[in-house]
Short mmCIF file of C-alpha atoms in Angstrom, two decimals:
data_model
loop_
_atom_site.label_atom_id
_atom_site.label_comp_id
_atom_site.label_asym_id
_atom_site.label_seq_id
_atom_site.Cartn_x
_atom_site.Cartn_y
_atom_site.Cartn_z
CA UNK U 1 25.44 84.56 39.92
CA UNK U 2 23.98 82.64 36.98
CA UNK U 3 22.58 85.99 35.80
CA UNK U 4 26.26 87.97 35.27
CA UNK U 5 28.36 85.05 34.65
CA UNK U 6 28.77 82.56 31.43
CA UNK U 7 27.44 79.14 32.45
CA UNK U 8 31.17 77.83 31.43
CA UNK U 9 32.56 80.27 33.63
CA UNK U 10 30.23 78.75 36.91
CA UNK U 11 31.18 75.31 35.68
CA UNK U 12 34.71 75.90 36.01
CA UNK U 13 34.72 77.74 39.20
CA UNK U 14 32.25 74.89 40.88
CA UNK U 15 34.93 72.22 39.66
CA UNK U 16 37.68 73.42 41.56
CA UNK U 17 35.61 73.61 45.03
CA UNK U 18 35.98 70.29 47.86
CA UNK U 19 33.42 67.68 47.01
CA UNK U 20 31.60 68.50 50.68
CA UNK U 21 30.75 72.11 49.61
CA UNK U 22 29.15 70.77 46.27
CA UNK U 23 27.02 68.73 48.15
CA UNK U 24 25.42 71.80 49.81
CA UNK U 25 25.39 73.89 46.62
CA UNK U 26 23.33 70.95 45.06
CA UNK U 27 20.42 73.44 47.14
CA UNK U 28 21.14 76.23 46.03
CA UNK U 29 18.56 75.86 43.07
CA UNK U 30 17.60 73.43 40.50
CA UNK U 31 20.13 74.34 38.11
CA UNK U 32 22.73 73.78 40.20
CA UNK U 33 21.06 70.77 41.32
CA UNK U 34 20.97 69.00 37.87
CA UNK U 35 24.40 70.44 36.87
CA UNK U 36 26.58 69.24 40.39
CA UNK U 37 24.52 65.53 39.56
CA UNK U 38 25.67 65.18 36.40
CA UNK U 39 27.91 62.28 35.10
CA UNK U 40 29.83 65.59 32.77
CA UNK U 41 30.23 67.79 35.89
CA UNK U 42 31.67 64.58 37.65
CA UNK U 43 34.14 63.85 34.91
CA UNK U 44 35.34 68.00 35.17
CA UNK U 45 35.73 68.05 38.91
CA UNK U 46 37.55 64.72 38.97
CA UNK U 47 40.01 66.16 36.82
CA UNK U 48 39.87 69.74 37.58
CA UNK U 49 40.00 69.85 41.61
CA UNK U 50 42.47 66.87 41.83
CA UNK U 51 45.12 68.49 39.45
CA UNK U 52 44.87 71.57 41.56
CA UNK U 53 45.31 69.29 45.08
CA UNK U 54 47.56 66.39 44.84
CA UNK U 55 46.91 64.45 47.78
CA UNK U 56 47.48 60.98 49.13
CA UNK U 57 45.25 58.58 51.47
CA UNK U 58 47.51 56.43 54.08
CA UNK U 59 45.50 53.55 56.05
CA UNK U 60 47.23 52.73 59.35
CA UNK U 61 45.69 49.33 60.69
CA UNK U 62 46.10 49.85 64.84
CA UNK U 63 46.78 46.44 66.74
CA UNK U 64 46.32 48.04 70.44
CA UNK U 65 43.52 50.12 69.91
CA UNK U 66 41.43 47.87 67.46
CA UNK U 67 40.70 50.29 64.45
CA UNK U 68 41.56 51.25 61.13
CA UNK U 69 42.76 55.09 60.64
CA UNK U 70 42.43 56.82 56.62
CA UNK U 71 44.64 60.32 56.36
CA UNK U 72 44.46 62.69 54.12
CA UNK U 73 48.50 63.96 53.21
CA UNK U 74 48.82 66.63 51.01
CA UNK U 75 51.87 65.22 48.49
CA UNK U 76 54.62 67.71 49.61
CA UNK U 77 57.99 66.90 50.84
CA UNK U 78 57.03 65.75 54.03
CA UNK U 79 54.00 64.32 53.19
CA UNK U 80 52.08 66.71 55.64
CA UNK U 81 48.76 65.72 57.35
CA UNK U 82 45.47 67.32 55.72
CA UNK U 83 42.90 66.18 57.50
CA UNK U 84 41.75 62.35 58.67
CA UNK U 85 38.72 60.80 57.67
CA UNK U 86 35.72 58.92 59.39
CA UNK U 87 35.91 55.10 59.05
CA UNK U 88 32.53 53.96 58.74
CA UNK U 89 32.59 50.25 59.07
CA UNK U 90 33.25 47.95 61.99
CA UNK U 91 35.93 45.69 62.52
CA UNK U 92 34.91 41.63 63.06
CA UNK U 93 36.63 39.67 65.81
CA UNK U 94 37.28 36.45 66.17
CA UNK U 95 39.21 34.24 69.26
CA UNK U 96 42.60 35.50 67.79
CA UNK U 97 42.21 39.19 67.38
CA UNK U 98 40.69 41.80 65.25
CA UNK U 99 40.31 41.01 61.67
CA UNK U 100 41.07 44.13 59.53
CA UNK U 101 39.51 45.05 56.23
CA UNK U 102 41.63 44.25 52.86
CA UNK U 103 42.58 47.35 50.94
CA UNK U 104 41.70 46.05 47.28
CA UNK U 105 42.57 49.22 45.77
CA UNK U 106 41.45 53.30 45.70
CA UNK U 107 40.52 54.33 42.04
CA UNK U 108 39.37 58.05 41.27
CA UNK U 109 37.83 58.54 44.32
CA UNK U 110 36.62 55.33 45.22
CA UNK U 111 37.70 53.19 47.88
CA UNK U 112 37.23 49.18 47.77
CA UNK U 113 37.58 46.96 50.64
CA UNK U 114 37.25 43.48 51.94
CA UNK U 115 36.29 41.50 55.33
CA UNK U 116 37.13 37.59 54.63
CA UNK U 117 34.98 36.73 57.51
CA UNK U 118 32.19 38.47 56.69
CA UNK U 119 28.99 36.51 56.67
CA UNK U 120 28.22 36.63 53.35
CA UNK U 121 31.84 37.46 51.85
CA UNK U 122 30.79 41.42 51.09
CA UNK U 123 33.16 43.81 49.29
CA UNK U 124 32.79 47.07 50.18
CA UNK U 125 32.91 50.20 48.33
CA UNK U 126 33.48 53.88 49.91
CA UNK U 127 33.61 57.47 48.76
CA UNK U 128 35.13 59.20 51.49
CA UNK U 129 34.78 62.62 50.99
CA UNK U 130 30.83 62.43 50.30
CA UNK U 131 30.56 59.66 52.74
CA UNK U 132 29.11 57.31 50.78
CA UNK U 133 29.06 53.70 50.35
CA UNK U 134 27.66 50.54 49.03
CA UNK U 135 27.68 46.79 49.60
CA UNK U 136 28.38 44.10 47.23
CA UNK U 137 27.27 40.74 48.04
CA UNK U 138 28.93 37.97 45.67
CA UNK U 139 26.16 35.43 44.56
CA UNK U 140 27.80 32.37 46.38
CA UNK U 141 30.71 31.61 48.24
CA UNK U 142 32.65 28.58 49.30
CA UNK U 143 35.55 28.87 52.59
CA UNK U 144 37.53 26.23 50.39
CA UNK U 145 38.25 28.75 47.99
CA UNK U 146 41.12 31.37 47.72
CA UNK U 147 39.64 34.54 46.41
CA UNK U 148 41.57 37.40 44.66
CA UNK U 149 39.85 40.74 43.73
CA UNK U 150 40.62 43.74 41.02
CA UNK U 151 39.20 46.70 41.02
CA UNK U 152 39.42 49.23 38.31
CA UNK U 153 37.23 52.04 36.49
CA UNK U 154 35.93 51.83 32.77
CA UNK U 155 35.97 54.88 30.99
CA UNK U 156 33.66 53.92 27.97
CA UNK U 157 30.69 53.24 30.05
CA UNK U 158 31.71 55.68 32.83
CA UNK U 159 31.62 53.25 35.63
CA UNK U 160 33.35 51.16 38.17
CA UNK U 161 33.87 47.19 38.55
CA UNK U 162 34.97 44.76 40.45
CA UNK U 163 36.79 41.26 39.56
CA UNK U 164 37.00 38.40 41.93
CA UNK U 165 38.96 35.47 41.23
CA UNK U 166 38.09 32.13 43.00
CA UNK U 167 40.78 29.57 43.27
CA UNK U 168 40.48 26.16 44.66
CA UNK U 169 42.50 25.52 47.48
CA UNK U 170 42.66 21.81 46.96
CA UNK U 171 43.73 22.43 43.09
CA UNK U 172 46.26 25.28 42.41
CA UNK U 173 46.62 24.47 39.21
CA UNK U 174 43.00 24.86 37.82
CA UNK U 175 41.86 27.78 36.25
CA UNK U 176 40.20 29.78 38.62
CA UNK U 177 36.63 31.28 38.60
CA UNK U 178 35.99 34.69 37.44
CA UNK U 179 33.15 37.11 38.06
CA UNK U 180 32.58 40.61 37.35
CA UNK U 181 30.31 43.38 38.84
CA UNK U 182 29.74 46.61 37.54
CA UNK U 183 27.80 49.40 39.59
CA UNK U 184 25.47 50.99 37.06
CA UNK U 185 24.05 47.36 36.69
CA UNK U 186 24.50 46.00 40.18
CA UNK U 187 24.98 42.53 38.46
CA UNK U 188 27.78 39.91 38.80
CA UNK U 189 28.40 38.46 35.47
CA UNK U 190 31.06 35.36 35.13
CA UNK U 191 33.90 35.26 32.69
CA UNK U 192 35.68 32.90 31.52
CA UNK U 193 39.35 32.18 32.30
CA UNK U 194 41.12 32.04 28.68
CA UNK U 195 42.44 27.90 28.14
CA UNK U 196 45.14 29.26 26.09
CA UNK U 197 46.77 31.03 29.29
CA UNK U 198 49.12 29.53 31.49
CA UNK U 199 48.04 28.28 34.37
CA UNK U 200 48.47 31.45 36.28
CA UNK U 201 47.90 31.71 40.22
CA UNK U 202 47.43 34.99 41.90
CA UNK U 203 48.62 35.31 45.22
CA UNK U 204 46.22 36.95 47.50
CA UNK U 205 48.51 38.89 49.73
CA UNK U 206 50.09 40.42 46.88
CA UNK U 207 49.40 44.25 45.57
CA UNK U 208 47.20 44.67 42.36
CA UNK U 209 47.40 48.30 40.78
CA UNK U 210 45.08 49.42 38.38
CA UNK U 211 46.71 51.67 35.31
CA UNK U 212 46.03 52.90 31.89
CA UNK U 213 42.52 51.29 32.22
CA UNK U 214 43.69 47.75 33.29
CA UNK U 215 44.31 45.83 36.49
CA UNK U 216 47.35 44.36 37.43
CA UNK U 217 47.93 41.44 39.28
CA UNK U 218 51.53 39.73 39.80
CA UNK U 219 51.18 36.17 39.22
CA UNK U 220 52.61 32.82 39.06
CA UNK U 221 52.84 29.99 36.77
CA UNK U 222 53.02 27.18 39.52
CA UNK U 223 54.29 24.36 36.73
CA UNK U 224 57.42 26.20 35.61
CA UNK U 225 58.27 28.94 38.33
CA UNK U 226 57.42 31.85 36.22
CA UNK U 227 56.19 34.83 37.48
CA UNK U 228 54.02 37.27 35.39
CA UNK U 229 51.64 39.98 35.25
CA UNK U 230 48.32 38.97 34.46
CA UNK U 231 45.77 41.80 32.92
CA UNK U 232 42.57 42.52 32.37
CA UNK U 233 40.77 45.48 30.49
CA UNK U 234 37.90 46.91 32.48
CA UNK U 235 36.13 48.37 29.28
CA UNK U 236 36.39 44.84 27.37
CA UNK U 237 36.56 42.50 30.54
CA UNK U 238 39.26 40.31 28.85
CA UNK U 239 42.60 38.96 30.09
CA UNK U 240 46.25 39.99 28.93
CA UNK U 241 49.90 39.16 29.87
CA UNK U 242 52.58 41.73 30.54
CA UNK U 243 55.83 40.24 30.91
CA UNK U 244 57.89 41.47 33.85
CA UNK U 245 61.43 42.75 33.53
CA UNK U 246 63.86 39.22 32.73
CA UNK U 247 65.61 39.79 35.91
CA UNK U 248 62.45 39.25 37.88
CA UNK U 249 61.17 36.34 36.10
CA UNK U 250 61.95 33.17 37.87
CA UNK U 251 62.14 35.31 41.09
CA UNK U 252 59.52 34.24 43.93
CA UNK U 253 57.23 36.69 43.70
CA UNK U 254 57.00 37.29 47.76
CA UNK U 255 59.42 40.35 47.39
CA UNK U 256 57.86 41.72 44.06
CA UNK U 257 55.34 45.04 44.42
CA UNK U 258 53.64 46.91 41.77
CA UNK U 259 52.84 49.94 41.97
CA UNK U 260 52.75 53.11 39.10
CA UNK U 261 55.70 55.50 38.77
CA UNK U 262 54.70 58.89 37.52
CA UNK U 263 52.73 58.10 34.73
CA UNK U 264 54.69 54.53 34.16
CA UNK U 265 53.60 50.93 35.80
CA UNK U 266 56.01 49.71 37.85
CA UNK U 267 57.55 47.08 39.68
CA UNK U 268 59.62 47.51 42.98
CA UNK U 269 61.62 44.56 44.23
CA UNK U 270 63.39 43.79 47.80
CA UNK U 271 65.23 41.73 49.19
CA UNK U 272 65.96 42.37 52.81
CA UNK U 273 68.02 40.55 55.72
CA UNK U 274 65.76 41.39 59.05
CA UNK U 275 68.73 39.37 61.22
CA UNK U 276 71.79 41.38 59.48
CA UNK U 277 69.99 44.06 58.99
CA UNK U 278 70.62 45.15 55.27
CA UNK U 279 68.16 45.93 52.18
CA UNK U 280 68.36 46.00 48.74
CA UNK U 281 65.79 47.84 46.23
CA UNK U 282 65.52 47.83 42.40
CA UNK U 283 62.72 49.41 41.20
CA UNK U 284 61.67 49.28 37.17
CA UNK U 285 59.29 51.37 35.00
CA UNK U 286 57.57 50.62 31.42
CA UNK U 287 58.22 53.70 29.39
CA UNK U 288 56.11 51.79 26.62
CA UNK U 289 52.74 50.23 28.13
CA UNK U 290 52.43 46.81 27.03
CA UNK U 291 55.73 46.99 25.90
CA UNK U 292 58.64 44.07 28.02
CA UNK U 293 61.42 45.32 26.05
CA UNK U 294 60.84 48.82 27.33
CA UNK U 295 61.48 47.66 31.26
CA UNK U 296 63.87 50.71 32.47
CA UNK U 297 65.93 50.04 35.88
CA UNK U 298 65.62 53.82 37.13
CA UNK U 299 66.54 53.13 41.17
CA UNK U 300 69.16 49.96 42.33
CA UNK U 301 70.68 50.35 45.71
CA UNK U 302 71.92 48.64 48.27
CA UNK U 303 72.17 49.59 52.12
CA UNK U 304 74.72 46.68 53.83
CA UNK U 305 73.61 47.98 57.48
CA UNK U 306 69.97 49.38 57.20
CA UNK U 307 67.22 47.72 56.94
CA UNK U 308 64.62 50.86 55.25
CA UNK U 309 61.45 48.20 55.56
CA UNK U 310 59.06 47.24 52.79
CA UNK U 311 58.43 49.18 50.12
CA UNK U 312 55.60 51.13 49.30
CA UNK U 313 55.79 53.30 46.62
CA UNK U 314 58.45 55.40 44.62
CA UNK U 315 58.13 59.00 44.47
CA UNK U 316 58.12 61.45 41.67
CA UNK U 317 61.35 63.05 42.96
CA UNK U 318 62.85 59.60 43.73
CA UNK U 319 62.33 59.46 47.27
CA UNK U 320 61.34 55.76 48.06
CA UNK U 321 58.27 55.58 51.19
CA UNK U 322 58.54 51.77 53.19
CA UNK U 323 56.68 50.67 56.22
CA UNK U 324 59.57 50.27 58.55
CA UNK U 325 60.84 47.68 60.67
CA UNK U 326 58.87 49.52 63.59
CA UNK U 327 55.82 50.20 61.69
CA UNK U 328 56.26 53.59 60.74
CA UNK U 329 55.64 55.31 57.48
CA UNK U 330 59.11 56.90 56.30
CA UNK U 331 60.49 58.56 53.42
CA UNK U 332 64.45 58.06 51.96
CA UNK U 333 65.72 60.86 50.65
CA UNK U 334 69.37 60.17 49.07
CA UNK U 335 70.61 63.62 50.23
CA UNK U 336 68.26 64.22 53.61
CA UNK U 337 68.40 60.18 54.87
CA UNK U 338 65.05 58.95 56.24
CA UNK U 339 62.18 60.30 58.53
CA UNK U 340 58.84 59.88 59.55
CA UNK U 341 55.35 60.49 58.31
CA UNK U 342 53.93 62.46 60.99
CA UNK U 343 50.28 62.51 61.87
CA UNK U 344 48.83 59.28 60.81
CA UNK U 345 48.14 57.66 64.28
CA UNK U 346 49.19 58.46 68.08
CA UNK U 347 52.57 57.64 68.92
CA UNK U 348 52.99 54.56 71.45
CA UNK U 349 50.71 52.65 69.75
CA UNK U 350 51.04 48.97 68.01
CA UNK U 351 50.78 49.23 64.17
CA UNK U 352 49.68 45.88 62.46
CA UNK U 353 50.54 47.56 58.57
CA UNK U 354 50.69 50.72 56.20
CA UNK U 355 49.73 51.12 53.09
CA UNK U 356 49.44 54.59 50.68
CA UNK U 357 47.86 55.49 47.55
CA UNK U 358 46.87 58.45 45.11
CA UNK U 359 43.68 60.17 46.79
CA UNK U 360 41.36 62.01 44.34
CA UNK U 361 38.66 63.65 45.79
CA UNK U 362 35.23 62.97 43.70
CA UNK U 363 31.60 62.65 43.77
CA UNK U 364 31.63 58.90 42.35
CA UNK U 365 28.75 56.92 43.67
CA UNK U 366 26.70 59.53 44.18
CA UNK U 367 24.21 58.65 42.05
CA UNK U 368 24.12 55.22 43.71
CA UNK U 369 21.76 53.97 46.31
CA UNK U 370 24.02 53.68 49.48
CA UNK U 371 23.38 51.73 52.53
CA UNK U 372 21.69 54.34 54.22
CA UNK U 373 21.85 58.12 54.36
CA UNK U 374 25.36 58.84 55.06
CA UNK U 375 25.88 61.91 53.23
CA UNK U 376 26.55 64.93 55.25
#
């Protein structure tokens, strides 16, 4: 091929192709070898397949049957199935159950998880569609300590990080611990918390979303009951403030979600009566990053006899996705009403939670030394 076609020409084609069949090509010769390994050729099919195939991963954690299942839903109406992927990792147990993993986030590709009772505290990260996957061990760890994680992707040095956040337990209102790792290095570096910040505690159950090269946290000032976002840039490793909209302020923060809106952060909040059985859901979007005055109410209703669970994410046509009351995955549509996500786990079954996010396939870590051969 390389003799009758332009070498941009191959590059493009090779871009748009499922990161599995790359992974074979890399034999085809040595060429394609050192092109399909290349950081450049990464970059291209990042962008280039993913724009083509707008997909979604949904994680369904299964009570009855002990496991954790990934999907692959192709970002249509119905959110059809694609295919489902191989978990790789085991679940712990302890006297009261299964312990599932902690979805930190999914950034271009990568996956980053988190087993609190894991012997030595790892954080896992995962490439699903080359089956790939590493282990980060923190250098210590204390059980008195509360600890939140970011995870986020730096485009100046073309590689991925993670942030954890220590807090003691004993102390809310100390500044917490911060440490950084970034792959290429495989080192954890600390940071320290800015002393001109407020006093700003991140809860651990609550979403982080990482957008425009920063992760988000939502966070609260214990002192004065004000509730923030709290930044930091993964190419400078420094902390920021975003305000949130001023009707969300001196909220609690235990109905407050971020999540990203088309190409806008956002924040979705809901506040829902389980015994009456009625919701309510106001969802905002930045049109100017960095920007509080620029908060934009785009979606405020009320449903005085439903209840459409909580909220996942907001939809580029407007239809809002929840985890329902029963577990399920549904879509609202204003006009069509709500159904179900079909095909991410067998009906019958006990569903401990949901949770969806932006799948791009990509051959991140590949380059990395995983635990073991798991490539196929």
């Amino acid at each position: 091929m390389a003799k009758y076609l332009p070498p941009e020409l191959i590059i493009n084609i090779l871009s748009m192709l499922p990161s599995k069949s790359l992974l074979r090509f890399r034999l085809v010769c040595k060429s394609w070898h050192s092109l399909i390994t290349s950081p450049e050729f990464s970059q291209t099919h990042l962008h280039n397949f993913n724009k083509l195939n707008s997909r979604n991963l949904v994680r369904c954690c299964l009570w009855t049957e002990k496991k954790e299942v990934y999907t692959i839903h192709h970002n249509d109406q119905q959110l059809t199935l694609d295919a489902p992927i191989d978990f790789p990792f085991n679940l712990l147990r302890d006297e009261y159950g299964t312990i599932f993993f902690t979805l930190i986030a999914c950034c271009k590709g990568v996956v980053c998880i988190y087993n609190e009772r894991s012997p030595k505290n790892e954080i896992l990260l995962w490439n699903p569609s080359i089956r790939k996957k590493i282990t980060l061990t923190p250098p210590s760890y204390m059980p008195e300590l509360t600890l939140v994680f970011g995870f986020g992707y730096c485009e100046n040095s073309d590689d991925y990080k993670v942030v954890r956040l220590a807090y003691d337990r004993s102390n809310l209102i100390d500044r917490p611990e911060v440490e950084i790792y970034t792959v290429k290095t495989a080192i954890w570096k600390p940071i320290v918390f800015p002393q001109d910040f407020p006093c700003y505690h991140i809860l651990s159950d609550c979403s982080q979303v990482f957008f425009n090269g920063y992760v988000h946290w939502l966070a609260a000032d214990l002192g004065v009951s004000h509730c923030s976002i709290l930044t930091m840039d993964m190419s400078k490793n420094v902390f920021g403030e975003i305000q949130l909209p001023e009707y969300l302020v001196h909220y609690s923060s235990m109905g407050v979600t971020l999540t990203v809106v088309g190409d806008s952060l956002g924040v979705i909040y809901s506040n829902r009566c389980t015994v009456v059985g009625s919701s309510t859901y106001k969802i905002w979007i930045m049109n100017e990053y960095k920007k509080p005055t620029s908060w934009t109410l785009i979606y405020d209703v009320h449903y005085p006899d439903t209840d459409l669970g909580r909220p996942l994410r907001l939809r580029h046509n407007g239809d809002l996705i929840t985890e329902s009351r029963r577990c399920n995955l549904t879509i609202y549509n204003r006009e069509a009403g709500c159904y179900t996500v079909d095909g991410c786990c067998s009906k019958g079954v006990v569903l401990w939670s949901f949770s969806i996010d932006r799948y791009e396939e990509s051959l991140a870590l590949l380059d990395v030394e995983s635990d073991g051969n798991n490539e196929e």
